[in-house]
């Protein structure tokens, strides 16, 4: 088989890139190692920046998001069981959209199918070849047969554990990493959300977040030590702990029910540079991971895709230098979201070695956020997303 851009990974990055390139007349093949049902059952991000919303609309996949998504003008921060509001819209003139990654992925699959896009699922043993030459190719196994795809470019959209990033030699690649000493235990429950906006809570027992997917489906998280497992957290224990950490009035009226999903995600900041090597581009989680506190993971994937789509479109229109700009443009935005996610994580979580001094610093930071318009404007500008 031959294509112009072979895309490895059928998560949000790979599907959105394929959709945008197809609409610009550039041919792609997507190789995904899992089944479609598996990809569509993953519960992950929930908040879209306005730039992501506009990118999805430009890709022709905005209709259901616009009908069913929940535009949010602000959010609550809570300290010591008392909340205060940050008004994004008043500060920036922009909103965010609450619309789950699961729905974004489903909409992208539907759009790819409608356009006759080629997505090969359950592709095993995907291997990249001759990436540094002008004639790269990818091999994989499916149903006992080995296949080969020749292409102009390879887009590594295969997430943090994928095969694309390790293809770049150690002599070229530089990785930067911070691993946090805690994780987030998350549940999904078929109950009405705790509040009409998200609540990010700083509490001496640890961070908590009240989020949602729609008016009947809520998503909650609590900070837990890294060695905890979902088995040791019954639903009742989860609700008890969540209620201790959030504003008192919210805890009193919280609707509780059985969890329909429960998982633990460790928190990590990670960047790999460069994001292009020869004819390989890294996109989304394949190149970087942020802790989920700033809701930036999926949004960074969307901005990478935006830059790569632009670079490849210009390349095929005859601008030979366009692809040289991709890595630097993407990384500039990645590092700024890295900084925001690290800052917000540091302000909102309880660290195992946290001293009383550190704690007072957190309290003072939250006090500043509650009372300073400049501090609120800074948080709002970054939360709704810097332009791309
Ligand atoms: P992925 O979604 O990881 O997609 C990569 C795809 O590549 C997958 O479908 C995978 O199966 C496929 N793949 C991997 N290896 C291969 C291979 N060798 N061959 C072929 N295909 C391969 N962000 C938030 O903003 N909020 C959250 O609450 C949040 N929660 C998260 C929870 C978890 C457990 C994880 C892992 C991430 C979470 N994120 C969250 C981050 C967000 O979901 C990601 O940033 C986003 O999924 C990135 O999309 P992606 O397409 O780049 O990567
Ligand atoms: C979510 O709804 O899953 C969610 C929302 C905001 C975050 C992280 C996760 O910062």
GROMACS .gro file of C-alpha atoms and ligand atoms in nm:
model
  451
    1UNK     CA    1   0.000   0.000   0.000
    2UNK     CA    2   0.110   0.358  -0.055
    3UNK     CA    3  -0.011   0.676   0.110
    4UNK     CA    4   0.117   1.030   0.162
    5UNK     CA    5   0.105   1.034   0.543
    6UNK     CA    6   0.104   0.712   0.746
    7UNK     CA    7  -0.048   0.790   1.087
    8UNK     CA    8   0.037   0.561   1.378
    9UNK     CA    9  -0.233   0.564   1.648
   10UNK     CA   10  -0.610   0.605   1.620
   11UNK     CA   11  -0.661   0.819   1.933
   12UNK     CA   12  -0.776   1.181   1.911
   13UNK     CA   13  -0.446   1.307   1.760
   14UNK     CA   14  -0.430   1.049   1.482
   15UNK     CA   15  -0.797   1.071   1.389
   16UNK     CA   16  -0.808   1.453   1.390
   17UNK     CA   17  -0.491   1.476   1.179
   18UNK     CA   18  -0.628   1.223   0.932
   19UNK     CA   19  -0.958   1.411   0.909
   20UNK     CA   20  -0.797   1.754   0.853
   21UNK     CA   21  -0.544   1.623   0.598
   22UNK     CA   22  -0.816   1.439   0.405
   23UNK     CA   23  -1.018   1.760   0.383
   24UNK     CA   24  -0.706   1.931   0.242
   25UNK     CA   25  -0.669   1.661  -0.025
   26UNK     CA   26  -0.381   1.475   0.146
   27UNK     CA   27  -0.409   1.097   0.164
   28UNK     CA   28  -0.354   0.913   0.494
   29UNK     CA   29  -0.372   0.563   0.643
   30UNK     CA   30  -0.425   0.527   1.021
   31UNK     CA   31  -0.279   0.222   1.198
   32UNK     CA   32  -0.428   0.149   1.544
   33UNK     CA   33  -0.312  -0.144   1.756
   34UNK     CA   34  -0.637  -0.179   1.955
   35UNK     CA   35  -0.993  -0.256   1.851
   36UNK     CA   36  -1.228   0.034   1.789
   37UNK     CA   37  -1.447  -0.069   2.085
   38UNK     CA   38  -1.145  -0.053   2.314
   39UNK     CA   39  -1.045   0.294   2.192
   40UNK     CA   40  -1.404   0.418   2.235
   41UNK     CA   41  -1.437   0.282   2.587
   42UNK     CA   42  -1.148   0.484   2.732
   43UNK     CA   43  -1.264   0.758   2.970
   44UNK     CA   44  -1.016   1.045   2.966
   45UNK     CA   45  -1.028   1.421   2.922
   46UNK     CA   46  -1.340   1.632   2.963
   47UNK     CA   47  -1.262   1.999   2.895
   48UNK     CA   48  -1.197   2.151   2.550
   49UNK     CA   49  -1.027   2.488   2.505
   50UNK     CA   50  -1.197   2.723   2.263
   51UNK     CA   51  -0.917   2.672   2.007
   52UNK     CA   52  -0.983   2.298   2.019
   53UNK     CA   53  -1.355   2.361   1.970
   54UNK     CA   54  -1.277   2.570   1.663
   55UNK     CA   55  -1.032   2.311   1.527
   56UNK     CA   56  -1.297   2.038   1.562
   57UNK     CA   57  -1.550   2.258   1.384
   58UNK     CA   58  -1.299   2.324   1.104
   59UNK     CA   59  -1.251   1.948   1.074
   60UNK     CA   60  -1.627   1.908   1.017
   61UNK     CA   61  -1.688   1.730   1.348
   62UNK     CA   62  -1.844   2.011   1.553
   63UNK     CA   63  -2.217   1.945   1.511
   64UNK     CA   64  -2.282   1.706   1.802
   65UNK     CA   65  -2.032   1.893   2.024
   66UNK     CA   66  -2.219   2.219   1.958
   67UNK     CA   67  -2.556   2.052   2.028
   68UNK     CA   68  -2.462   1.845   2.334
   69UNK     CA   69  -2.146   2.005   2.480
   70UNK     CA   70  -2.172   2.233   2.781
   71UNK     CA   71  -2.005   2.574   2.735
   72UNK     CA   72  -1.863   2.688   3.071
   73UNK     CA   73  -1.789   3.052   3.152
   74UNK     CA   74  -1.595   2.986   3.471
   75UNK     CA   75  -1.491   2.743   3.739
   76UNK     CA   76  -1.474   2.722   4.118
   77UNK     CA   77  -1.158   2.686   4.320
   78UNK     CA   78  -1.194   2.571   4.677
   79UNK     CA   79  -0.965   2.600   4.976
   80UNK     CA   80  -1.050   2.475   5.326
   81UNK     CA   81  -1.397   2.366   5.213
   82UNK     CA   82  -1.492   2.709   5.080
   83UNK     CA   83  -1.523   2.790   4.711
   84UNK     CA   84  -1.469   3.103   4.506
   85UNK     CA   85  -1.527   3.155   4.136
   86UNK     CA   86  -1.294   3.244   3.850
   87UNK     CA   87  -1.491   3.394   3.563
   88UNK     CA   88  -1.310   3.299   3.242
   89UNK     CA   89  -1.550   3.482   3.018
   90UNK     CA   90  -1.532   3.808   3.213
   91UNK     CA   91  -1.151   3.786   3.217
   92UNK     CA   92  -1.083   3.675   2.860
   93UNK     CA   93  -1.403   3.689   2.654
   94UNK     CA   94  -1.360   3.315   2.601
   95UNK     CA   95  -1.521   3.001   2.735
   96UNK     CA   96  -1.432   2.632   2.751
   97UNK     CA   97  -1.652   2.343   2.636
   98UNK     CA   98  -1.722   2.041   2.854
   99UNK     CA   99  -1.742   1.751   2.604
  100UNK     CA  100  -1.575   1.419   2.672
  101UNK     CA  101  -1.278   1.280   2.483
  102UNK     CA  102  -1.484   0.964   2.429
  103UNK     CA  103  -1.741   1.169   2.237
  104UNK     CA  104  -1.473   1.357   2.039
  105UNK     CA  105  -1.321   1.022   1.936
  106UNK     CA  106  -1.661   0.877   1.841
  107UNK     CA  107  -1.738   1.185   1.627
  108UNK     CA  108  -1.399   1.158   1.454
  109UNK     CA  109  -1.445   0.787   1.376
  110UNK     CA  110  -1.792   0.860   1.232
  111UNK     CA  111  -1.650   1.142   1.016
  112UNK     CA  112  -1.357   0.929   0.892
  113UNK     CA  113  -1.598   0.647   0.800
  114UNK     CA  114  -1.829   0.889   0.619
  115UNK     CA  115  -1.537   1.016   0.406
  116UNK     CA  116  -1.408   0.664   0.335
  117UNK     CA  117  -1.095   0.719   0.547
  118UNK     CA  118  -0.869   0.415   0.587
  119UNK     CA  119  -0.828   0.314   0.955
  120UNK     CA  120  -0.671  -0.025   1.013
  121UNK     CA  121  -0.744  -0.143   1.366
  122UNK     CA  122  -0.578  -0.429   1.554
  123UNK     CA  123  -0.254  -0.364   1.360
  124UNK     CA  124   0.015  -0.552   1.554
  125UNK     CA  125   0.393  -0.510   1.560
  126UNK     CA  126   0.389  -0.168   1.394
  127UNK     CA  127   0.750  -0.080   1.299
  128UNK     CA  128   0.891   0.237   1.140
  129UNK     CA  129   1.164   0.207   0.875
  130UNK     CA  130   1.404   0.448   0.698
  131UNK     CA  131   1.251   0.746   0.875
  132UNK     CA  132   1.556   0.963   0.813
  133UNK     CA  133   1.538   0.905   0.436
  134UNK     CA  134   1.297   1.041   0.176
  135UNK     CA  135   1.139   0.696   0.139
  136UNK     CA  136   1.012   0.588   0.482
  137UNK     CA  137   0.779   0.292   0.527
  138UNK     CA  138   0.586   0.117   0.803
  139UNK     CA  139   0.529  -0.255   0.852
  140UNK     CA  140   0.270  -0.432   1.068
  141UNK     CA  141   0.093  -0.766   1.110
  142UNK     CA  142  -0.274  -0.827   1.083
  143UNK     CA  143  -0.457  -1.161   1.068
  144UNK     CA  144  -0.129  -1.349   1.036
  145UNK     CA  145  -0.002  -1.150   0.735
  146UNK     CA  146   0.276  -0.891   0.725
  147UNK     CA  147   0.185  -0.565   0.550
  148UNK     CA  148   0.393  -0.270   0.428
  149UNK     CA  149   0.289   0.091   0.375
  150UNK     CA  150   0.521   0.323   0.179
  151UNK     CA  151   0.472   0.692   0.248
  152UNK     CA  152   0.619   1.044   0.230
  153UNK     CA  153   0.583   1.109   0.605
  154UNK     CA  154   0.501   0.924   0.926
  155UNK     CA  155   0.298   1.092   1.202
  156UNK     CA  156   0.361   0.928   1.541
  157UNK     CA  157   0.026   0.981   1.717
  158UNK     CA  158   0.065   0.666   1.928
  159UNK     CA  159   0.057   0.805   2.279
  160UNK     CA  160   0.312   0.791   2.559
  161UNK     CA  161   0.376   0.415   2.530
  162UNK     CA  162   0.391   0.407   2.149
  163UNK     CA  163   0.670   0.296   1.915
  164UNK     CA  164   0.731   0.623   1.731
  165UNK     CA  165   0.924   0.823   1.993
  166UNK     CA  166   1.177   0.543   2.064
  167UNK     CA  167   1.255   0.534   1.690
  168UNK     CA  168   1.438   0.866   1.732
  169UNK     CA  169   1.795   0.781   1.835
  170UNK     CA  170   1.913   0.870   2.186
  171UNK     CA  171   2.183   1.088   2.033
  172UNK     CA  172   1.913   1.315   1.884
  173UNK     CA  173   1.634   1.294   2.142
  174UNK     CA  174   1.619   1.478   2.475
  175UNK     CA  175   1.356   1.388   2.734
  176UNK     CA  176   1.252   1.612   3.025
  177UNK     CA  177   1.045   1.461   3.304
  178UNK     CA  178   0.889   1.520   3.644
  179UNK     CA  179   0.696   1.241   3.814
  180UNK     CA  180   0.458   1.349   4.093
  181UNK     CA  181   0.431   1.144   4.414
  182UNK     CA  182   0.054   1.083   4.380
  183UNK     CA  183  -0.219   0.983   4.137
  184UNK     CA  184  -0.581   1.064   4.067
  185UNK     CA  185  -0.850   0.811   4.149
  186UNK     CA  186  -1.140   0.890   3.914
  187UNK     CA  187  -1.496   0.766   3.899
  188UNK     CA  188  -1.778   0.814   3.654
  189UNK     CA  189  -2.128   0.806   3.801
  190UNK     CA  190  -2.474   0.837   3.652
  191UNK     CA  191  -2.571   1.119   3.882
  192UNK     CA  192  -2.633   1.492   3.836
  193UNK     CA  193  -2.311   1.701   3.858
  194UNK     CA  194  -2.227   1.850   4.199
  195UNK     CA  195  -2.236   2.203   4.061
  196UNK     CA  196  -2.309   2.366   3.725
  197UNK     CA  197  -1.933   2.439   3.689
  198UNK     CA  198  -1.619   2.241   3.777
  199UNK     CA  199  -1.480   2.260   4.130
  200UNK     CA  200  -1.102   2.224   4.184
  201UNK     CA  201  -1.045   2.173   4.558
  202UNK     CA  202  -0.730   2.215   4.763
  203UNK     CA  203  -0.768   2.036   5.097
  204UNK     CA  204  -0.534   1.916   5.369
  205UNK     CA  205  -0.645   1.557   5.293
  206UNK     CA  206  -0.553   1.606   4.926
  207UNK     CA  207  -0.684   1.749   4.600
  208UNK     CA  208  -1.034   1.680   4.467
  209UNK     CA  209  -1.212   1.767   4.143
  210UNK     CA  210  -1.582   1.769   4.060
  211UNK     CA  211  -1.637   1.749   3.686
  212UNK     CA  212  -1.903   1.619   3.452
  213UNK     CA  213  -1.982   1.482   3.109
  214UNK     CA  214  -2.349   1.585   3.079
  215UNK     CA  215  -2.642   1.673   3.310
  216UNK     CA  216  -2.685   1.305   3.405
  217UNK     CA  217  -2.321   1.192   3.412
  218UNK     CA  218  -2.059   1.315   3.660
  219UNK     CA  219  -1.683   1.267   3.677
  220UNK     CA  220  -1.504   1.300   4.013
  221UNK     CA  221  -1.138   1.267   4.111
  222UNK     CA  222  -0.946   1.254   4.438
  223UNK     CA  223  -0.571   1.262   4.492
  224UNK     CA  224  -0.443   0.925   4.624
  225UNK     CA  225  -0.095   0.788   4.706
  226UNK     CA  226   0.076   0.614   4.416
  227UNK     CA  227   0.054   0.268   4.576
  228UNK     CA  228  -0.326   0.271   4.607
  229UNK     CA  229  -0.537   0.045   4.385
  230UNK     CA  230  -0.901   0.077   4.277
  231UNK     CA  231  -0.982  -0.244   4.474
  232UNK     CA  232  -0.914  -0.072   4.803
  233UNK     CA  233  -1.157   0.211   4.724
  234UNK     CA  234  -1.522   0.107   4.754
  235UNK     CA  235  -1.773   0.355   4.613
  236UNK     CA  236  -1.879   0.446   4.966
  237UNK     CA  237  -1.519   0.521   5.069
  238UNK     CA  238  -1.472   0.734   4.757
  239UNK     CA  239  -1.785   0.944   4.821
  240UNK     CA  240  -1.690   0.991   5.188
  241UNK     CA  241  -1.344   1.111   5.097
  242UNK     CA  242  -1.464   1.338   4.816
  243UNK     CA  243  -1.722   1.501   5.044
  244UNK     CA  244  -1.456   1.578   5.305
  245UNK     CA  245  -1.248   1.771   5.051
  246UNK     CA  246  -1.503   1.989   4.867
  247UNK     CA  247  -1.700   2.298   4.977
  248UNK     CA  248  -1.939   2.216   5.262
  249UNK     CA  249  -2.255   2.332   5.085
  250UNK     CA  250  -2.167   2.115   4.782
  251UNK     CA  251  -2.093   1.812   5.001
  252UNK     CA  252  -2.433   1.844   5.166
  253UNK     CA  253  -2.629   1.835   4.841
  254UNK     CA  254  -2.401   1.594   4.646
  255UNK     CA  255  -2.591   1.324   4.459
  256UNK     CA  256  -2.416   0.990   4.500
  257UNK     CA  257  -2.463   0.661   4.316
  258UNK     CA  258  -2.274   0.353   4.201
  259UNK     CA  259  -1.961   0.415   3.995
  260UNK     CA  260  -1.979   0.299   3.632
  261UNK     CA  261  -1.601   0.335   3.586
  262UNK     CA  262  -1.314   0.363   3.834
  263UNK     CA  263  -0.946   0.407   3.752
  264UNK     CA  264  -0.621   0.553   3.885
  265UNK     CA  265  -0.392   0.770   3.670
  266UNK     CA  266  -0.041   0.863   3.789
  267UNK     CA  267   0.060   1.228   3.736
  268UNK     CA  268   0.357   1.313   3.520
  269UNK     CA  269   0.508   1.602   3.325
  270UNK     CA  270   0.714   1.488   3.025
  271UNK     CA  271   0.848   1.649   2.706
  272UNK     CA  272   1.055   1.489   2.432
  273UNK     CA  273   1.249   1.711   2.192
  274UNK     CA  274   1.261   1.748   1.896
  275UNK     CA  275   0.911   1.667   1.770
  276UNK     CA  276   1.039   1.599   1.420
  277UNK     CA  277   1.319   1.374   1.305
  278UNK     CA  278   1.367   1.330   0.930
  279UNK     CA  279   1.028   1.232   0.791
  280UNK     CA  280   0.878   1.144   1.130
  281UNK     CA  281   0.664   1.387   1.332
  282UNK     CA  282   0.558   1.325   1.693
  283UNK     CA  283   0.211   1.448   1.786
  284UNK     CA  284   0.019   1.464   2.117
  285UNK     CA  285   0.098   1.225   2.404
  286UNK     CA  286   0.368   1.058   2.192
  287UNK     CA  287   0.579   1.369   2.256
  288UNK     CA  288   0.449   1.509   2.585
  289UNK     CA  289   0.241   1.436   2.894
  290UNK     CA  290   0.096   1.689   3.136
  291UNK     CA  291  -0.064   1.623   3.474
  292UNK     CA  292  -0.442   1.652   3.419
  293UNK     CA  293  -0.489   1.941   3.663
  294UNK     CA  294  -0.492   2.206   3.390
  295UNK     CA  295  -0.699   1.991   3.147
  296UNK     CA  296  -0.431   2.044   2.883
  297UNK     CA  297  -0.347   1.692   2.748
  298UNK     CA  298  -0.609   1.662   2.478
  299UNK     CA  299  -0.590   2.034   2.400
  300UNK     CA  300  -0.215   2.016   2.335
  301UNK     CA  301  -0.277   1.720   2.106
  302UNK     CA  302  -0.520   1.939   1.910
  303UNK     CA  303  -0.273   2.229   1.878
  304UNK     CA  304   0.005   1.992   1.760
  305UNK     CA  305  -0.235   1.859   1.497
  306UNK     CA  306  -0.321   2.214   1.392
  307UNK     CA  307   0.049   2.302   1.339
  308UNK     CA  308   0.126   1.977   1.157
  309UNK     CA  309  -0.177   2.005   0.932
  310UNK     CA  310  -0.066   2.357   0.838
  311UNK     CA  311   0.296   2.247   0.776
  312UNK     CA  312   0.199   1.950   0.558
  313UNK     CA  313  -0.056   2.148   0.359
  314UNK     CA  314   0.208   2.412   0.285
  315UNK     CA  315   0.464   2.141   0.203
  316UNK     CA  316   0.236   1.981  -0.057
  317UNK     CA  317   0.158   2.328  -0.195
  318UNK     CA  318   0.529   2.365  -0.274
  319UNK     CA  319   0.675   2.530   0.039
  320UNK     CA  320   0.973   2.305   0.106
  321UNK     CA  321   1.065   2.479   0.433
  322UNK     CA  322   0.724   2.451   0.601
  323UNK     CA  323   0.788   2.121   0.781
  324UNK     CA  324   1.106   2.259   0.940
  325UNK     CA  325   0.896   2.491   1.157
  326UNK     CA  326   0.668   2.225   1.308
  327UNK     CA  327   0.879   2.114   1.604
  328UNK     CA  328   0.966   2.461   1.732
  329UNK     CA  329   0.612   2.596   1.691
  330UNK     CA  330   0.456   2.300   1.869
  331UNK     CA  331   0.716   2.293   2.147
  332UNK     CA  332   0.671   2.663   2.230
  333UNK     CA  333   0.306   2.599   2.309
  334UNK     CA  334   0.381   2.266   2.479
  335UNK     CA  335   0.623   2.428   2.726
  336UNK     CA  336   0.379   2.701   2.817
  337UNK     CA  337   0.104   2.445   2.890
  338UNK     CA  338   0.365   2.237   3.077
  339UNK     CA  339   0.437   2.536   3.301
  340UNK     CA  340   0.069   2.605   3.366
  341UNK     CA  341  -0.011   2.239   3.446
  342UNK     CA  342   0.291   2.212   3.677
  343UNK     CA  343   0.197   2.535   3.856
  344UNK     CA  344  -0.171   2.443   3.899
  345UNK     CA  345  -0.076   2.091   4.015
  346UNK     CA  346   0.170   2.234   4.267
  347UNK     CA  347  -0.081   2.485   4.405
  348UNK     CA  348  -0.370   2.239   4.437
  349UNK     CA  349  -0.216   1.912   4.567
  350UNK     CA  350  -0.087   1.794   4.902
  351UNK     CA  351   0.273   1.668   4.864
  352UNK     CA  352   0.394   1.391   5.099
  353UNK     CA  353   0.690   1.601   5.218
  354UNK     CA  354   0.497   1.927   5.237
  355UNK     CA  355   0.611   2.148   5.525
  356UNK     CA  356   0.394   2.399   5.707
  357UNK     CA  357   0.580   2.668   5.518
  358UNK     CA  358   0.488   2.505   5.186
  359UNK     CA  359   0.131   2.483   5.299
  360UNK     CA  360   0.117   2.852   5.389
  361UNK     CA  361   0.256   2.930   5.045
  362UNK     CA  362  -0.030   2.735   4.886
  363UNK     CA  363  -0.284   2.913   5.104
  364UNK     CA  364  -0.133   3.248   5.019
  365UNK     CA  365  -0.138   3.166   4.647
  366UNK     CA  366  -0.506   3.071   4.669
  367UNK     CA  367  -0.581   3.386   4.866
  368UNK     CA  368  -0.411   3.589   4.593
  369UNK     CA  369  -0.620   3.409   4.330
  370UNK     CA  370  -0.936   3.484   4.525
  371UNK     CA  371  -0.865   3.854   4.564
  372UNK     CA  372  -0.653   3.966   4.269
  373UNK     CA  373  -0.805   4.039   3.933
  374UNK     CA  374  -0.458   4.008   3.774
  375UNK     CA  375  -0.409   3.660   3.920
  376UNK     CA  376  -0.753   3.553   3.800
  377UNK     CA  377  -0.687   3.693   3.453
  378UNK     CA  378  -0.363   3.495   3.431
  379UNK     CA  379  -0.526   3.168   3.533
  380UNK     CA  380  -0.822   3.232   3.302
  381UNK     CA  381  -0.603   3.314   3.001
  382UNK     CA  382  -0.414   2.988   3.037
  383UNK     CA  383  -0.713   2.770   3.124
  384UNK     CA  384  -0.916   2.878   2.819
  385UNK     CA  385  -0.597   2.822   2.618
  386UNK     CA  386  -0.331   3.043   2.465
  387UNK     CA  387  -0.391   3.108   2.094
  388UNK     CA  388  -0.251   2.881   1.824
  389LIG     P1  389  -0.374   0.859   2.294
  389LIG     O1  390  -0.511   0.900   2.331
  389LIG     O2  391  -0.291   0.786   2.394
  389LIG     O3  392  -0.386   0.772   2.163
  389LIG     C1  393  -0.278   0.698   2.112
  389LIG     C2  394  -0.333   0.582   2.031
  389LIG     O4  395  -0.223   0.511   1.974
  389LIG     C3  396  -0.409   0.483   2.117
  389LIG     O5  397  -0.534   0.456   2.058
  389LIG     C4  398  -0.319   0.361   2.121
  389LIG     O6  399  -0.391   0.239   2.131
  389LIG     C5  400  -0.244   0.374   1.989
  389LIG     N1  401  -0.114   0.308   1.989
  389LIG     C6  402  -0.023   0.302   2.088
  389LIG     N2  403   0.086   0.231   2.052
  389LIG     C7  404   0.062   0.189   1.925
  389LIG     C8  405   0.136   0.112   1.834
  389LIG     N3  406   0.255   0.060   1.869
  389LIG     N4  407   0.084   0.087   1.712
  389LIG     C9  408  -0.039   0.139   1.677
  389LIG     N5  409  -0.113   0.213   1.762
  389LIG    C10  410  -0.065   0.238   1.884
  389LIG     N6  411  -0.626   1.474   2.974
  389LIG    C11  412  -0.704   1.567   3.026
  389LIG     O7  413  -0.701   1.680   2.976
  389LIG     N7  414  -0.789   1.535   3.129
  389LIG    C12  415  -0.795   1.408   3.184
  389LIG     O8  416  -0.870   1.381   3.276
  389LIG    C13  417  -0.712   1.308   3.134
  389LIG     N8  418  -0.711   1.180   3.184
  389LIG    C14  419  -0.625   1.088   3.131
  389LIG    C15  420  -0.623   0.957   3.183
  389LIG    C16  421  -0.534   0.861   3.132
  389LIG    C17  422  -0.531   0.720   3.191
  389LIG    C18  423  -0.448   0.897   3.025
  389LIG    C19  424  -0.353   0.793   2.967
  389LIG    C20  425  -0.454   1.025   2.973
  389LIG    C21  426  -0.541   1.122   3.025
  389LIG     N9  427  -0.548   1.254   2.974
  389LIG    C22  428  -0.628   1.346   3.026
  389LIG    C23  429  -0.469   1.296   2.864
  389LIG    C24  430  -0.545   1.288   2.732
  389LIG     O9  431  -0.637   1.182   2.737
  389LIG    C25  432  -0.441   1.269   2.626
  389LIG    O10  433  -0.359   1.386   2.623
  389LIG    C26  434  -0.497   1.241   2.487
  389LIG    O11  435  -0.559   1.115   2.487
  389LIG    C27  436  -0.385   1.245   2.383
  389LIG    O12  437  -0.430   1.193   2.263
  389LIG     P2  438  -0.332   1.114   2.167
  389LIG    O13  439  -0.415   1.077   2.050
  389LIG    O14  440  -0.209   1.194   2.147
  389LIG    O15  441  -0.287   0.984   2.248
  390LIG     C1  442  -1.248   1.558   3.344
  390LIG     O1  443  -1.366   1.595   3.337
  390LIG     O2  444  -1.215   1.441   3.325
  390LIG     C2  445  -1.145   1.658   3.379
  390LIG     C3  446  -1.178   1.792   3.386
  390LIG     C4  447  -1.081   1.885   3.420
  390LIG     C5  448  -0.952   1.843   3.444
  390LIG     C6  449  -0.918   1.709   3.435
  390LIG     C7  450  -1.015   1.616   3.403
  390LIG     O3  451  -0.859   1.934   3.479
   0.00000   0.00000   0.00000
